[in-house]
PDB file of C-alpha atoms in Angstrom:
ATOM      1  CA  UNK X  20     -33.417  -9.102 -24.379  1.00 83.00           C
ATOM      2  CA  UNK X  21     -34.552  -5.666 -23.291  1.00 88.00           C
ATOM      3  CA  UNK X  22     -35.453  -5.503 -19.656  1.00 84.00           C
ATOM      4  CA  UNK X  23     -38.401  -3.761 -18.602  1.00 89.00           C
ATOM      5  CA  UNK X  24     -38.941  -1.777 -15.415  1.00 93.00           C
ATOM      6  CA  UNK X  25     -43.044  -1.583 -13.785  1.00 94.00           C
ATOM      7  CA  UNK X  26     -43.697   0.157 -10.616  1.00 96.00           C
ATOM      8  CA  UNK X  27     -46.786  -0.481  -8.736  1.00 95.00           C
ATOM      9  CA  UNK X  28     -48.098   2.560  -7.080  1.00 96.00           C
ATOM     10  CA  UNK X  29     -50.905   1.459  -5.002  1.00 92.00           C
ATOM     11  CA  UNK X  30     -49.948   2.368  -1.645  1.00 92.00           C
ATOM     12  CA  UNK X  31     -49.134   5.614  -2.636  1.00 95.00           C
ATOM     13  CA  UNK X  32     -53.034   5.784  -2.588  1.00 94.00           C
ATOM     14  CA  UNK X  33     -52.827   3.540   0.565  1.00 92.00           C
ATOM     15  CA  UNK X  34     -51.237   6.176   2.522  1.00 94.00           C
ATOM     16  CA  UNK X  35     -53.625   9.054   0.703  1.00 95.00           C
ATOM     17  CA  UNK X  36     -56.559   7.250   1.616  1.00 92.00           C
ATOM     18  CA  UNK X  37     -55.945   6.809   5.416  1.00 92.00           C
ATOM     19  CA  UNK X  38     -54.701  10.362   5.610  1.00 91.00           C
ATOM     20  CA  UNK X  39     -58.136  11.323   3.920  1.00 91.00           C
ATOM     21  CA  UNK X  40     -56.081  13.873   1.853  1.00 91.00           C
ATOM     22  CA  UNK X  41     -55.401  14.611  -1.240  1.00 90.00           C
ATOM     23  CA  UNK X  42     -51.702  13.682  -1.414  1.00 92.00           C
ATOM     24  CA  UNK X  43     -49.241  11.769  -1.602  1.00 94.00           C
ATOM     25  CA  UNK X  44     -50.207  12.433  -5.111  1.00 96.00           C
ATOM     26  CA  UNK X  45     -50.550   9.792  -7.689  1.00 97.00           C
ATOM     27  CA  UNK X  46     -49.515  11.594 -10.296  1.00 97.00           C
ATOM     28  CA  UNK X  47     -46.626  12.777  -8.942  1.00 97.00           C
ATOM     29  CA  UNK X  48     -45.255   9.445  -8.033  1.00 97.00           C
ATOM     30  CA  UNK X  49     -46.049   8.472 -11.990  1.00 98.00           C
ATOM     31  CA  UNK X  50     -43.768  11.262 -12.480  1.00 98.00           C
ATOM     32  CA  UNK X  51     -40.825   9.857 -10.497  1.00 98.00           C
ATOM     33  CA  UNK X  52     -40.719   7.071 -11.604  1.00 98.00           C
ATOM     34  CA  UNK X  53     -40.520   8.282 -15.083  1.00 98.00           C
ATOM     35  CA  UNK X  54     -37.614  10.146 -13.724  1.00 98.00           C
ATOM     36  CA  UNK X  55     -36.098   7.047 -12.430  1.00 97.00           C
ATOM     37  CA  UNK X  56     -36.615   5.058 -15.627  1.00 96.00           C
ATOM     38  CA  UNK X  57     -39.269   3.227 -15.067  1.00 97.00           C
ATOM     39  CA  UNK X  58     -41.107   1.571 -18.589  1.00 97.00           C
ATOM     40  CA  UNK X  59     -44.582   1.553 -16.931  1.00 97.00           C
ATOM     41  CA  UNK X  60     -46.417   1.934 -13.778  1.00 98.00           C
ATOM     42  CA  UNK X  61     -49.543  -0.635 -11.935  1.00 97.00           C
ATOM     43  CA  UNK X  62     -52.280   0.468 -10.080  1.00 97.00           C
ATOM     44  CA  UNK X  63     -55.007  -1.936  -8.741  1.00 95.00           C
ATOM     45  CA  UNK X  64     -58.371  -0.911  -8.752  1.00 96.00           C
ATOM     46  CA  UNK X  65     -59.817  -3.210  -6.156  1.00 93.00           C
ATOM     47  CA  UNK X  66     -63.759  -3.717  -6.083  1.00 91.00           C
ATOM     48  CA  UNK X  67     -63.784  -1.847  -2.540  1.00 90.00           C
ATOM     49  CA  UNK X  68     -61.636   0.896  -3.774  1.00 92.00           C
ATOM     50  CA  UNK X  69     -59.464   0.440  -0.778  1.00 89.00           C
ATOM     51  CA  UNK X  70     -56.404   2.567  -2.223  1.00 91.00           C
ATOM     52  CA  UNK X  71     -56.696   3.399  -5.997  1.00 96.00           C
ATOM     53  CA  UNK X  72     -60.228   5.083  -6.482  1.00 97.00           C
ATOM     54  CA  UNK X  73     -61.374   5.649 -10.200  1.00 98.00           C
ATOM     55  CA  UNK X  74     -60.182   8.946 -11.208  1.00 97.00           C
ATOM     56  CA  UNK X  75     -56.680   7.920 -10.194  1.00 98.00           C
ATOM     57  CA  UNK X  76     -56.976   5.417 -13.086  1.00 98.00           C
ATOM     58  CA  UNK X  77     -58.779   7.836 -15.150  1.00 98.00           C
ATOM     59  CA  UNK X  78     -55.753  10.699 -14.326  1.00 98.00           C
ATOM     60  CA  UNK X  79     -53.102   8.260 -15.370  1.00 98.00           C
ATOM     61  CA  UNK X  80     -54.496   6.764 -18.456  1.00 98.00           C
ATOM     62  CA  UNK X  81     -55.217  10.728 -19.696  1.00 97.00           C
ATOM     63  CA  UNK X  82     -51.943  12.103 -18.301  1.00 97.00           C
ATOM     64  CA  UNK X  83     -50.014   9.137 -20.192  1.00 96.00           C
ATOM     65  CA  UNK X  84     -47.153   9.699 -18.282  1.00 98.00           C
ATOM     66  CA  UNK X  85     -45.897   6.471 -18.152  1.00 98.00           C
ATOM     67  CA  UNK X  86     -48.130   3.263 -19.577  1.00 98.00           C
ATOM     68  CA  UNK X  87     -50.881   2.127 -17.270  1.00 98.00           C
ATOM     69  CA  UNK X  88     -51.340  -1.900 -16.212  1.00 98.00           C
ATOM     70  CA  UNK X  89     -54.489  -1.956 -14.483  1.00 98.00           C
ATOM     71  CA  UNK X  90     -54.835  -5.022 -12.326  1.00 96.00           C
ATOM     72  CA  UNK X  91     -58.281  -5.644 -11.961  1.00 96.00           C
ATOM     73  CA  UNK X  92     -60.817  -8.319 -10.977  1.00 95.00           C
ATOM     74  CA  UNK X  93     -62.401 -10.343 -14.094  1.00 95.00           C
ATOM     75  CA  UNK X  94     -65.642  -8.547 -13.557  1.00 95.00           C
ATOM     76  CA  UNK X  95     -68.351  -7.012 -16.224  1.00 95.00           C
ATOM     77  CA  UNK X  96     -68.092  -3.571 -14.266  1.00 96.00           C
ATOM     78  CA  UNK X  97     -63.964  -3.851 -14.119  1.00 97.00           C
ATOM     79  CA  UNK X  98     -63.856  -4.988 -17.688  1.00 97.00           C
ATOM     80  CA  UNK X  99     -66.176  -2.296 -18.557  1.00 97.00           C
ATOM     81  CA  UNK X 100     -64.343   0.608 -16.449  1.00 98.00           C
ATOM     82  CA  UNK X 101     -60.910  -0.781 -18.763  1.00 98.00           C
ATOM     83  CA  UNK X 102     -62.683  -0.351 -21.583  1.00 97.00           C
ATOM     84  CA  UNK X 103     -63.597   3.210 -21.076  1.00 97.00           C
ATOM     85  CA  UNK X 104     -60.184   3.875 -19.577  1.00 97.00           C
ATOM     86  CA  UNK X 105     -58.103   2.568 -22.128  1.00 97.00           C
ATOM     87  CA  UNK X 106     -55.103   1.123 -19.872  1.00 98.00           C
ATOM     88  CA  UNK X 107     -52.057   0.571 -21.924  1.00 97.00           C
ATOM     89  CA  UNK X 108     -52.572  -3.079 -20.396  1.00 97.00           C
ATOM     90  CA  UNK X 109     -54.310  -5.454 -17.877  1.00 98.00           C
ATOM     91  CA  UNK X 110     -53.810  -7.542 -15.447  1.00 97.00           C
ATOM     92  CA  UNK X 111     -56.403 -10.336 -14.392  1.00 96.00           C
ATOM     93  CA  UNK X 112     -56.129 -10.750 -10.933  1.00 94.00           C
ATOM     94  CA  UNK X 113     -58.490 -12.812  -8.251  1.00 91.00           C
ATOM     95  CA  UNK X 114     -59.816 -11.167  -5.323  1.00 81.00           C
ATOM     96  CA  UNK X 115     -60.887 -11.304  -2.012  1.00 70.00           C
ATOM     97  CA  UNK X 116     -62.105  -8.417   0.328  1.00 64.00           C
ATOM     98  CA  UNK X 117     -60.324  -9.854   3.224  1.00 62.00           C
ATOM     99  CA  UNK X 118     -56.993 -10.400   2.126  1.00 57.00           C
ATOM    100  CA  UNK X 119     -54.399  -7.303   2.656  1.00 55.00           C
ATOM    101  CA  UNK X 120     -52.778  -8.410  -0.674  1.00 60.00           C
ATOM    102  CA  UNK X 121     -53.693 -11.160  -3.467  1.00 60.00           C
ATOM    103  CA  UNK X 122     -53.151 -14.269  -2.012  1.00 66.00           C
ATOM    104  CA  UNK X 123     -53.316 -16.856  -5.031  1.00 64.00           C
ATOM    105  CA  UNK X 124     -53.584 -16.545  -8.396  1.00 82.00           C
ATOM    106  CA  UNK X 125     -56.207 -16.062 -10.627  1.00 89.00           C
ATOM    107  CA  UNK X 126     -58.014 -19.672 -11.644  1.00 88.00           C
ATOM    108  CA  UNK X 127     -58.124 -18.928 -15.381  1.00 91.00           C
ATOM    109  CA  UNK X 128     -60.744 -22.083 -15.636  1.00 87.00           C
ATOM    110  CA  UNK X 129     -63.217 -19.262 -14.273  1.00 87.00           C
ATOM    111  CA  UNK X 130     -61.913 -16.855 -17.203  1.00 86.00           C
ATOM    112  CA  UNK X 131     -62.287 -19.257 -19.700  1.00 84.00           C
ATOM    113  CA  UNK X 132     -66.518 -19.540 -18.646  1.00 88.00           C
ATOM    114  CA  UNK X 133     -66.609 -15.929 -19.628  1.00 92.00           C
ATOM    115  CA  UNK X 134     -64.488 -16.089 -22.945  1.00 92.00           C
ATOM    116  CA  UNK X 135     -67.074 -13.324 -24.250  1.00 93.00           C
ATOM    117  CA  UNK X 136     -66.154 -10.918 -21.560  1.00 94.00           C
ATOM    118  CA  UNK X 137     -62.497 -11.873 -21.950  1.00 95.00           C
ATOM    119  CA  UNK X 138     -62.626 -11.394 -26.495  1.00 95.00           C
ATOM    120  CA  UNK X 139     -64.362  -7.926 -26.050  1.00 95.00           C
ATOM    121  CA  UNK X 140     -61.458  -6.434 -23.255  1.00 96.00           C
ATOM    122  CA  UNK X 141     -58.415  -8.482 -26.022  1.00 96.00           C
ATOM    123  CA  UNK X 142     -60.139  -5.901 -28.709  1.00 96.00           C
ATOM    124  CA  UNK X 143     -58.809  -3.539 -26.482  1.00 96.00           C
ATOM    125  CA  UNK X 144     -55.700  -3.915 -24.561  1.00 96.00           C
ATOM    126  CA  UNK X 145     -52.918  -6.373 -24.040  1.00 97.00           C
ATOM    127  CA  UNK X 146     -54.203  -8.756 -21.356  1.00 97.00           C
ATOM    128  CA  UNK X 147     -51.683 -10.711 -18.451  1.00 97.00           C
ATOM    129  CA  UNK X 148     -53.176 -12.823 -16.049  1.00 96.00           C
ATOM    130  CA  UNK X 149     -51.614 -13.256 -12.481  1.00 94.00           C
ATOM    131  CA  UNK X 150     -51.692 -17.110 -11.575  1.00 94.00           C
ATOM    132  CA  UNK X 151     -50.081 -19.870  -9.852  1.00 90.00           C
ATOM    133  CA  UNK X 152     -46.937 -21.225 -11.291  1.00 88.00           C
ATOM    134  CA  UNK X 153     -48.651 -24.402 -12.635  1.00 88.00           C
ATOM    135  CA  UNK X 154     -48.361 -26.119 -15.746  1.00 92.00           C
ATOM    136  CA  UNK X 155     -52.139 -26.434 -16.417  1.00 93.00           C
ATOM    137  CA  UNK X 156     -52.555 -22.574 -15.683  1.00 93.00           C
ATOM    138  CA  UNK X 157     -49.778 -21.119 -17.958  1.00 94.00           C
ATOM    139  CA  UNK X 158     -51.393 -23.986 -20.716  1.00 95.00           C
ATOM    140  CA  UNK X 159     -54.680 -21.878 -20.050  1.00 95.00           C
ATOM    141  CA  UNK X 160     -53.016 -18.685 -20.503  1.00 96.00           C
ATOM    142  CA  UNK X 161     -52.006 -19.930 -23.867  1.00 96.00           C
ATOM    143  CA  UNK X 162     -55.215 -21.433 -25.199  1.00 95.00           C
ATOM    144  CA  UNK X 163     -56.893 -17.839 -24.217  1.00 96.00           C
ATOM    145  CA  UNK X 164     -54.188 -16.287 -26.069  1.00 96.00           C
ATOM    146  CA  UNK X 165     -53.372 -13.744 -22.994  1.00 97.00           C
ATOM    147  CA  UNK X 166     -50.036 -11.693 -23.951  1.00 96.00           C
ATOM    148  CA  UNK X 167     -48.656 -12.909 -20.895  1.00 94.00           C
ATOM    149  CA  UNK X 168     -48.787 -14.094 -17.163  1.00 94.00           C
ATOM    150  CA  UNK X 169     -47.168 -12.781 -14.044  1.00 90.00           C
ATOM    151  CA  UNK X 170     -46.628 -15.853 -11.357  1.00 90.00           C
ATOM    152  CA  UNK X 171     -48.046 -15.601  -8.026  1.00 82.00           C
ATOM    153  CA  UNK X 172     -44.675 -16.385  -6.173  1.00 77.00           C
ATOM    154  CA  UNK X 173     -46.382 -16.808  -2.145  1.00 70.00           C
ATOM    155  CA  UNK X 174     -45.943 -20.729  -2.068  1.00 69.00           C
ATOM    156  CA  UNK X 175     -42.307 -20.656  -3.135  1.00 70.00           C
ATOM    157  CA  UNK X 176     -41.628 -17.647  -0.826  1.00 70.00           C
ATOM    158  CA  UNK X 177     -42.994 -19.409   1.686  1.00 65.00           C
ATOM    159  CA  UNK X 178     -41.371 -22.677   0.991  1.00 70.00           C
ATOM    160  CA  UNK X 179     -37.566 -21.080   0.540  1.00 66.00           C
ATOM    161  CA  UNK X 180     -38.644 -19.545   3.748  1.00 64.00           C
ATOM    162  CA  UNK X 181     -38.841 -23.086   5.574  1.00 67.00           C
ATOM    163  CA  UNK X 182     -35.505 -24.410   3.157  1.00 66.00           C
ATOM    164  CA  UNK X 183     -37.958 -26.262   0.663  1.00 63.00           C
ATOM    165  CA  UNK X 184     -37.765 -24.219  -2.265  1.00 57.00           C
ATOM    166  CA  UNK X 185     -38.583 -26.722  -5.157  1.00 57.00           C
ATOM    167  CA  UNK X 186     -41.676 -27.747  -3.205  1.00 51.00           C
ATOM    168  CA  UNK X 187     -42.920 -24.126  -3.563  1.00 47.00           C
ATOM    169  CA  UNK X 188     -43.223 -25.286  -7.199  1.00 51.00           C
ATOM    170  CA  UNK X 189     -46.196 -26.892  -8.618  1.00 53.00           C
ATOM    171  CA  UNK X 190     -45.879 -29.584 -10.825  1.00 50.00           C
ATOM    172  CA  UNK X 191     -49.596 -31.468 -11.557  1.00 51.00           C
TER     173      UNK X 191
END
C-alpha cells in the first residue's frame, strides 16, 4: 500500500484574510508542500468565504501544482463552482456558519435526496464524503458509489480525551 500525503491549506488564507493582504500566498504554500512531498493539497471553500475565496480555488486548479480536493458544502452553487473548476477531487462536507471548524459529519441521507445533483458532479470528479464513523453512513457512501469517505474523528477525540475511547465509536 502506497501512502498518500494531503495538506490542507486553509488557514493560510485564514491568516491572509485577517491581515486584509495579499499574502501569505496560497500558491506559494501549494508550492511547499510540493517541495515537501506532499501528493495533494485541500482547500475549503466555505459558503461565507471566511478563508479560501474563489480565485484561490480557481489559481490552484489552473496552476496544477499539486491536485486540488475541494471540500465543499452539497450545494447547487458549490457543485456548480466544482464543475467549472475542475478540482482533481471533492469532498462533501456539512456546514454551519457558526462553527470555527466542521463539527459533524456530513448526513449523506440529505445527499442521497439530491442524487441528481450528486450523478452530474461523479461525471466530473472523484467524490469523498466527510461523515461520522457509523455503520449506516459508510453503507450510504457505498450505495452512492462515492470513491471514498474521510471520518469525522471529534467524538472519539473527545472520548480518548475523558479515557473512553471505544465509546467515541458508533455502532447503531
Amino acid at each position: 500500500m502506497i501512502i498518500r500525503l494531503g495538506v490542507n491549506i486553509d488557514h493560510i488564507a485564514t491568516l491572509r484574510e485577517v491581515r486584509k493582504a495579499s499574502y501569505p500566498d496560497i500558491l506559494e504554500a501549494a508550492q511547499i508542500c510540493k517541495k515537501a512531498s506532499a501528493d495533494q493539497i485541500t482547500v475549503h471553500l466555505r459558503e461565507d468565504r471566511r478563508h479560501i475565496q474563489d480565485r484561490d480555488v480557481i489559481l490552484l486548479t489552473k496552476k496544477r501544482i499539486l491536485p486540488v480536493n475541494l471540500e465543499m458544502a452539497f450545494i447547487d452553487e458549490m457543485v456548480s463552482f466544482a464543475i467549472k473548476t475542475k478540482p482533481y477531487s471533492v469532498t462533501l462536507v456539512p456546514e454551519r456558519r457558526a462553527e470555527m471548524t466542521t463539527e459533524s459529519g456530513l448526513d449523506l441521507n440529505r445527499v442521497e435526496k439530491k442524487l441528481s445533483l450528486l450523478k452530474k458532479l461523479q461525471a466530473k470528479t472523484k467524490i469523498f464524503g466527510f461523515i461520522d464513523a457509523s455503520p449506516r453512513q459508510v453503507e450510504l457512501a457505498a450505495a452512492l458509489q462515492l470513491d471514498g469517505v474521510e471520518f469525522h474523528t471529534g467524538p472519539f477525540a473527545h472520548a480518548f480525551q475523558n479515557g473512553r475511547a471505544s465509546s467515541g465509536l458508533k455502532t447503531e
